[in-house]
PDB file of C-alpha atoms in Angstrom:
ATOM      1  CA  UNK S   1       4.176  -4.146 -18.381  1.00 92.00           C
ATOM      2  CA  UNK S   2       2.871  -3.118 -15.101  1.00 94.00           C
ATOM      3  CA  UNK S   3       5.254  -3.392 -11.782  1.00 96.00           C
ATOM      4  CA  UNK S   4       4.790  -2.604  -8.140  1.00 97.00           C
ATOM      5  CA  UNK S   5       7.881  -2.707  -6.336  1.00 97.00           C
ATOM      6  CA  UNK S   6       7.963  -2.592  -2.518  1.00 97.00           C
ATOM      7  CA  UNK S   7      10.380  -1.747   0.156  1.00 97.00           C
ATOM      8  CA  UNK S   8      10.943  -0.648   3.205  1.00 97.00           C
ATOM      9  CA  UNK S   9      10.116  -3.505   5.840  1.00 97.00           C
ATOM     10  CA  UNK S  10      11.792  -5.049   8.586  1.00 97.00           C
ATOM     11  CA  UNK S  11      11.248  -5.200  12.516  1.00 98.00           C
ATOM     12  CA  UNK S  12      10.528  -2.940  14.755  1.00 98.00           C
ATOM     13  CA  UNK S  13       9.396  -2.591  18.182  1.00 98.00           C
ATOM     14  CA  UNK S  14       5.818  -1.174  19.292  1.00 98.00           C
ATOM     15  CA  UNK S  15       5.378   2.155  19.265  1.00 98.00           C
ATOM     16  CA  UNK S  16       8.017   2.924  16.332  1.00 98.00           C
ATOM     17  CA  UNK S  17       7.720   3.901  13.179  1.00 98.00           C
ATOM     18  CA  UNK S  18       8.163   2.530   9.294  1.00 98.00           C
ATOM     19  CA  UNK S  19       7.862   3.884   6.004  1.00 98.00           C
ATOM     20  CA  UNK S  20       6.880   1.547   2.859  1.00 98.00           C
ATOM     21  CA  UNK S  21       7.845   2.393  -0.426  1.00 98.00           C
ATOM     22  CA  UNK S  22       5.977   0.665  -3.739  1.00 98.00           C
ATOM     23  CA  UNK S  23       7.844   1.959  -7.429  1.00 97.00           C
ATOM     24  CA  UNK S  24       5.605   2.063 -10.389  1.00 96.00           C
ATOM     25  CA  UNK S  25       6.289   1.481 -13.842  1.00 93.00           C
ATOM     26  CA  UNK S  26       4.735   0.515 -17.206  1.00 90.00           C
ATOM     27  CA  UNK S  27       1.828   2.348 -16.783  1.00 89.00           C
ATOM     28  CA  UNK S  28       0.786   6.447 -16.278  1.00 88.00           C
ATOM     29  CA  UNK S  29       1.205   6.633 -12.454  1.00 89.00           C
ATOM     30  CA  UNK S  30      -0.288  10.173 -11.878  1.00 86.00           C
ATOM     31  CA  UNK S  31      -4.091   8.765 -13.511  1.00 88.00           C
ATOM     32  CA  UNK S  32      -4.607   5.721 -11.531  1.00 93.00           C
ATOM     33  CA  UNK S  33      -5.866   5.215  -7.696  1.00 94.00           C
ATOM     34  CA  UNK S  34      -2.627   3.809  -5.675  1.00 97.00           C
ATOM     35  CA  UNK S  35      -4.113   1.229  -2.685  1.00 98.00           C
ATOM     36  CA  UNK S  36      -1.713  -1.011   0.345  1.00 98.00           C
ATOM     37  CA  UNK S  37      -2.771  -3.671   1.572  1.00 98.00           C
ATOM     38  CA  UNK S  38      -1.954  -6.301   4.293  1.00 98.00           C
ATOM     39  CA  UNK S  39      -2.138 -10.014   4.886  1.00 98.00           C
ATOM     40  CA  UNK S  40      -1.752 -11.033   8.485  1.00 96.00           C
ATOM     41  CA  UNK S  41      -0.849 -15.086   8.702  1.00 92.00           C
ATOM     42  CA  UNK S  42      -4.324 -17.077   8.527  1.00 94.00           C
ATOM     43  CA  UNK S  43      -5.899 -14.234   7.866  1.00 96.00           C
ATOM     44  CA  UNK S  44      -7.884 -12.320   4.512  1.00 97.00           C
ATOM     45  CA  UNK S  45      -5.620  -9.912   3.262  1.00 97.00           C
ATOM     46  CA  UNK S  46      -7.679  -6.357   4.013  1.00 98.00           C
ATOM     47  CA  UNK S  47      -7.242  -2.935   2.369  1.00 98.00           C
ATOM     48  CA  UNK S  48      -5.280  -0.479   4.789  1.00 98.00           C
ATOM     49  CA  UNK S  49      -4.985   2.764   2.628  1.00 98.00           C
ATOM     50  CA  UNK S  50      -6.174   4.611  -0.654  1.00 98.00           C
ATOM     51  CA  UNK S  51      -4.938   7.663  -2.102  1.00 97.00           C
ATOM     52  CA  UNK S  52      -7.203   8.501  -5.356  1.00 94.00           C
ATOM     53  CA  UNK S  53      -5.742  10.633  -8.594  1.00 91.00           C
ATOM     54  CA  UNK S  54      -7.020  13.740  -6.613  1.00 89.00           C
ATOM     55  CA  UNK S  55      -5.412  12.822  -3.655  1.00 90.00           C
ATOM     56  CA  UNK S  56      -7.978  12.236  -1.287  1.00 96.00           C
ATOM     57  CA  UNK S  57      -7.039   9.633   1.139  1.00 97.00           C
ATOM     58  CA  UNK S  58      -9.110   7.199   2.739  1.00 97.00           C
ATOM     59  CA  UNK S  59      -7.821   4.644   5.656  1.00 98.00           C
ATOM     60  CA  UNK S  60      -8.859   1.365   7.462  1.00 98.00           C
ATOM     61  CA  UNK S  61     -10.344   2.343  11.023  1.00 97.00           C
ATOM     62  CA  UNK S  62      -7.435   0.096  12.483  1.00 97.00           C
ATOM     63  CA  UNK S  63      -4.806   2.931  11.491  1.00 98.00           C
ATOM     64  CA  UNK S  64      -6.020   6.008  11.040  1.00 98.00           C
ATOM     65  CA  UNK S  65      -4.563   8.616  12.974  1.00 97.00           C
ATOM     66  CA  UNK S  66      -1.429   6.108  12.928  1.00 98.00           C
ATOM     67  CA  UNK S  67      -0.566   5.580   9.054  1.00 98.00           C
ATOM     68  CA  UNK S  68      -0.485   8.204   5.953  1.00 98.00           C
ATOM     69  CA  UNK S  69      -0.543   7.212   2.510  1.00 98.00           C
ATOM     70  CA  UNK S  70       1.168   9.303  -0.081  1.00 97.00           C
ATOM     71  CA  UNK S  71       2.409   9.901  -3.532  1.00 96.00           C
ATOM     72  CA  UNK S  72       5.274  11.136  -5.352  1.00 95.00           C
ATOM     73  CA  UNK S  73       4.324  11.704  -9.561  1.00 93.00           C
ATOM     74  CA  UNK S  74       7.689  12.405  -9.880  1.00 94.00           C
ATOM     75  CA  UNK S  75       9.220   9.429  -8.773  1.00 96.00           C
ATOM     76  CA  UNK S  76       6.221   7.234  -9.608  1.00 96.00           C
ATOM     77  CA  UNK S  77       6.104   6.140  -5.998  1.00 97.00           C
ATOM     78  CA  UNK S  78       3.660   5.772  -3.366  1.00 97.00           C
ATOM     79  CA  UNK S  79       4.344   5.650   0.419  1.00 98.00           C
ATOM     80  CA  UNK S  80       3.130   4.288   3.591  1.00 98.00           C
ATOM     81  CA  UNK S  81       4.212   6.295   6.579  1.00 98.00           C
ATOM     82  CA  UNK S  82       3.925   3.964   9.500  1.00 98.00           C
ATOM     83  CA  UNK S  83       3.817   5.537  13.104  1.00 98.00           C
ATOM     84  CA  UNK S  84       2.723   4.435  16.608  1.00 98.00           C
ATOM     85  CA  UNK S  85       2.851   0.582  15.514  1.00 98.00           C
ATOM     86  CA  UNK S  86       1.230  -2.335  17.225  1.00 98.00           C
ATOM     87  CA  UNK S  87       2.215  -5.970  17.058  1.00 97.00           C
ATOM     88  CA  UNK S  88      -1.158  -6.327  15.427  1.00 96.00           C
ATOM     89  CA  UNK S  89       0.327  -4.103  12.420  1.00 98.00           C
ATOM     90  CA  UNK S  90       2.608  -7.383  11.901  1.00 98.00           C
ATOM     91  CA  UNK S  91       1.940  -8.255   8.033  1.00 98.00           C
ATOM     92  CA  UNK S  92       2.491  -8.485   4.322  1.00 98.00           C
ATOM     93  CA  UNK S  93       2.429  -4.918   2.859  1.00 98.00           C
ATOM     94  CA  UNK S  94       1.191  -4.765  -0.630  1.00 98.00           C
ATOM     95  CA  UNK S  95       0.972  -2.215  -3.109  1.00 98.00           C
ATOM     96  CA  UNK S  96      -1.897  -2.313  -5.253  1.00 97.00           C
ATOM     97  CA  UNK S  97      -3.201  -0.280  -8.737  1.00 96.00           C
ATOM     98  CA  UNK S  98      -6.803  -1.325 -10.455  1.00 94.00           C
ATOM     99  CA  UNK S  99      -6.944  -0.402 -13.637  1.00 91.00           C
ATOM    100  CA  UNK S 100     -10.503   0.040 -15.700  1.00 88.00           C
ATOM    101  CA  UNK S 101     -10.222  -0.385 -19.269  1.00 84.00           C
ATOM    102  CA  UNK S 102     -13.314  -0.260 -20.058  1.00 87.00           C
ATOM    103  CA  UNK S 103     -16.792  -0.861 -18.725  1.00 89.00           C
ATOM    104  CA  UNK S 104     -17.192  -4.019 -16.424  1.00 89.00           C
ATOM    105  CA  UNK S 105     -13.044  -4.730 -17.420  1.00 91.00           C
ATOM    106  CA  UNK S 106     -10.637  -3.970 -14.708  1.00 91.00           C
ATOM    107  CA  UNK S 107      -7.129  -5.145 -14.240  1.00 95.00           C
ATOM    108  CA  UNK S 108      -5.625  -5.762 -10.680  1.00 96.00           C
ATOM    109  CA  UNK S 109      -1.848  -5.323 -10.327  1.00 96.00           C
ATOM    110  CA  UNK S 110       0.190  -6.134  -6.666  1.00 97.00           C
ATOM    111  CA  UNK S 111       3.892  -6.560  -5.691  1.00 97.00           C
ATOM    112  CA  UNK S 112       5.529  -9.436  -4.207  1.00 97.00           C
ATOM    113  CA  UNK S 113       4.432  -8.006  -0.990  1.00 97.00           C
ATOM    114  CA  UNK S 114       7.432  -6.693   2.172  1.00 98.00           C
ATOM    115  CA  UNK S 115       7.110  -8.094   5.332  1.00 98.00           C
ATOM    116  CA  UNK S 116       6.168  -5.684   8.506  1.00 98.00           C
ATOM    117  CA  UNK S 117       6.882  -7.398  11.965  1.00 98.00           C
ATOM    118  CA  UNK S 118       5.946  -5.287  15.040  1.00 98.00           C
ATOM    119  CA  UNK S 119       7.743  -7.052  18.044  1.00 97.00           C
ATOM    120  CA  UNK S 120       9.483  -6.406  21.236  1.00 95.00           C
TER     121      UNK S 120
END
């Protein structure tokens, strides 16, 4: 059974910094693509980071240059380093995995989602 696991929000004020953690299990982390994603209230939730089995990393224009994504195989965990936040960065985190399992069949897994509030 697939989980996602995050942690790691809270509040903090513009211009600090946050790290997100999501913890994997039930499934072969190091051979799938590892996405976040955030939902702002009354807004679509949007994709913020990527890191792919190779590791390439690919961002949302908002926060590049601001956020990294990463990966740990050992642990089975993938990170969000936060830096130089913005009250606009105030969201939902989640961690996502897509799974194909075969042509045209792909299964979506997210966590429960931690919240990120950016606030002076």
């Amino acid at each position: 059974q697939v989980q996602l696991e995050e942690s790691g929000g809270g509040l903090v004020q513009p211009g600090g910094s946050l790290r997100l953690s999501c913890a994997a299990s039930g499934f072969t982390f190091s051979t799938y693509p590892m996405s976040w994603y955030r939902q702002a209230p009354g807004k679509q939730r949007e994709l913020v980071a990527v890191i792919t089995i190779g590791g390439t990393t690919n961002y949302a224009d908002s926060v590049k240059g601001r956020f990294t994504i990463s990966s740990d195989n050992v642990k089975n965990t993938v990170y969000l380093q936060m830096d130089s936040l913005k009250p606009e960065d105030t969201a939902v985190y989640f961690c996502q995995t897509k799974h194909t399992v075969r042509i045209g069949v792909v299964y979506t897994y997210w966590g429960q989602g931690t919240q990120v509030t950016v606030s002076s």
